[in-house]
Amino acid sequence: MNATDTLDIQITKVEHSRLSETSFENLVFGKIFTDHMFCADYEDGEWKNFQILPYGELPLSPAISALHYGQAFFEGLKAYNFPNGKVGIFRPDKNAERSNKSAERLSMPHLPEDIFVQAIAALVDIDRAWIPSKPNHALYIRPFMFATDPALGVQPSKTYKFMVLTSPVGPFFAKPLKVKIETDFSRACEGGFGYAKAAGNYAGSLLPAREAAKQGYDQLIWTDSKEHAYIEELGAANIMFIIEGKLVTPSTRDTILKGITRDSVIQLAKSWNIPVEERRISVSEVVEGIESGRVTEAFGVGTAATIIPIAEIGYNEKLYKLNESSPREFSNRMNKALNDIRSGLTEDQFGWNYII
Ligand code: PLP
Ligand code: COI
């Protein structure tokens, strides 16, 4: 992919950049925003007013339907500094595609994929000095869309905003995770919208995650809502296992977000001739497999999370420990391979990077 430059964006730059006053030490995920943001409006059946503006507050009616009925979704992707001075945005076309799946499910308008990508490329380009260069750091890009009709009728809004924020980030998780297999609460149900990156999916996960945190867990492993017998995903990442040398991950369905990192890991693993299985995985297969030594690795895969090893899994009052003796051979190798591609350190054999 190569950058094109056809979207007509009105650009208002900041008078004074905050960059020199900003510390990049110990970056907390999503707390610091770059100088600018992208904004577009959907009115009269079309997208218009493409603007890059100084990052700042929005004047909005308290009646907008996003606040009342949750017509809102977001995306997440990252940009990396390359050693040659270029910047690579990782697979923005896939986020554009997925955002339209979210839009469809939430009765929101499609945004043409080239507008999505060009908006991001233009914003990242303007704030490229904000991209951290330290290992495991990147510029996190947060596109999002929300309904703006100031009306309390329960119906799809006629107006929307699409915006993009960018934020320099370090690692999302500091250390391998202790996770709990959730068997009371559900994140998503069949026929619902778990596959969409709907804001409401995250709201619903906060209470269960807080309860688990009180018990010392970093994240939840969500299970199917009917039986709580099958593994679905983590709260902010997809989940994968190495079972007897094979890469095994839940097949995606309408309850699971179809991760772009997941897809990248699968493609890379296949290119290394590692057998890949996308299928249903039962909770008992995992916990018994850890005990018997069949399951040698478990890890989360996501944009913010990157490749994050799982060290312990809690289920039914029992703690199952992974990797006590075996090194995390696959996840370490995958983490490095993905990082090297995303940061322009190695050949981008799949053409994943959008270069600006
Ligand atoms: N599942 C959930 C619930 C997520 O929030 C994320 C993060 O975006 C993922 C999976 C991983 O998706 P991706 O790799 O596209 O970031
Ligand atoms: C991402 O990885 O982009 C996410 O959306 C995860 C989380 C920050 C909600």
CSV table of N, CA and C in Angstrom, one decimal, residues 22-33 130-134 136-140 167-172:
chain,number,residue,atom,x,y,z
A,22,THR,N,6.2,17.5,27.0
A,22,THR,CA,5.6,16.2,27.3
A,22,THR,C,6.7,15.1,27.6
A,23,SER,N,6.5,14.5,28.8
A,23,SER,CA,7.5,13.4,29.1
A,23,SER,C,7.0,12.1,28.5
A,24,PHE,N,8.0,11.4,27.9
A,24,PHE,CA,7.7,10.1,27.3
A,24,PHE,C,8.1,9.0,28.2
A,25,GLU,N,8.5,9.4,29.4
A,25,GLU,CA,8.9,8.3,30.4
A,25,GLU,C,7.7,7.7,31.0
A,26,ASN,N,7.7,6.5,31.3
A,26,ASN,CA,6.5,5.8,31.9
A,26,ASN,C,5.2,6.2,31.4
A,27,LEU,N,5.0,6.1,30.1
A,27,LEU,CA,3.8,6.5,29.4
A,27,LEU,C,2.6,5.6,29.9
A,28,VAL,N,1.6,6.1,30.4
A,28,VAL,CA,0.4,5.4,30.8
A,28,VAL,C,-0.5,5.3,29.6
A,29,PHE,N,-1.1,4.1,29.3
A,29,PHE,CA,-1.8,3.9,28.0
A,29,PHE,C,-3.0,5.0,27.9
A,30,GLY,N,-2.9,5.7,26.8
A,30,GLY,CA,-4.0,6.6,26.4
A,30,GLY,C,-4.3,7.8,27.3
A,31,LYS,N,-3.2,8.3,28.0
A,31,LYS,CA,-3.4,9.5,28.8
A,31,LYS,C,-2.9,10.7,28.1
A,32,ILE,N,-2.0,10.6,27.2
A,32,ILE,CA,-1.4,11.8,26.5
A,32,ILE,C,-1.9,11.8,25.1
A,33,PHE,N,-2.4,12.9,24.7
A,33,PHE,CA,-2.8,13.0,23.3
A,33,PHE,C,-1.9,14.0,22.5
A,130,TRP,N,5.5,13.0,17.3
A,130,TRP,CA,5.1,12.4,18.6
A,130,TRP,C,5.2,10.9,18.7
A,131,ILE,N,5.7,10.3,17.6
A,131,ILE,CA,5.8,8.8,17.6
A,131,ILE,C,7.0,8.4,18.4
A,132,PRO,N,6.8,7.6,19.5
A,132,PRO,CA,8.0,7.2,20.3
A,132,PRO,C,8.8,6.2,19.5
A,133,SER,N,10.1,6.2,19.7
A,133,SER,CA,11.0,5.3,19.0
A,133,SER,C,11.5,4.2,19.9
A,134,LYS,N,11.3,4.3,21.2
A,134,LYS,CA,11.8,3.2,22.1
A,134,LYS,C,11.2,1.9,21.8
A,136,ASN,N,9.0,-1.4,21.9
A,136,ASN,CA,7.7,-1.7,22.5
A,136,ASN,C,6.9,-0.4,22.7
A,137,HIS,N,7.3,0.7,22.0
A,137,HIS,CA,6.5,1.9,22.1
A,137,HIS,C,5.9,2.2,20.7
A,138,ALA,N,4.8,2.9,20.6
A,138,ALA,CA,4.2,3.3,19.3
A,138,ALA,C,3.3,4.4,19.5
A,139,LEU,N,2.8,4.9,18.4
A,139,LEU,CA,1.7,5.9,18.4
A,139,LEU,C,0.4,5.1,18.3
A,140,TYR,N,-0.4,5.1,19.4
A,140,TYR,CA,-1.7,4.4,19.3
A,140,TYR,C,-2.7,5.3,18.6
A,167,SER,N,-2.2,8.9,20.4
A,167,SER,CA,-1.6,8.9,21.7
A,167,SER,C,-0.3,8.1,21.8
A,168,PRO,N,0.8,8.7,22.2
A,168,PRO,CA,2.0,7.9,22.3
A,168,PRO,C,1.9,6.9,23.4
A,169,VAL,N,2.3,5.6,23.2
A,169,VAL,CA,2.1,4.6,24.2
A,169,VAL,C,3.3,3.7,24.4
A,170,GLY,N,3.4,3.1,25.5
A,170,GLY,CA,4.4,2.1,25.8
A,170,GLY,C,3.6,0.7,25.9
A,171,PRO,N,4.2,-0.3,26.6
A,171,PRO,CA,3.5,-1.5,26.7
A,171,PRO,C,2.2,-1.4,27.5
A,172,PHE,N,1.1,-2.1,27.1
A,172,PHE,CA,-0.2,-2.0,27.7
A,172,PHE,C,-0.2,-2.8,29.0
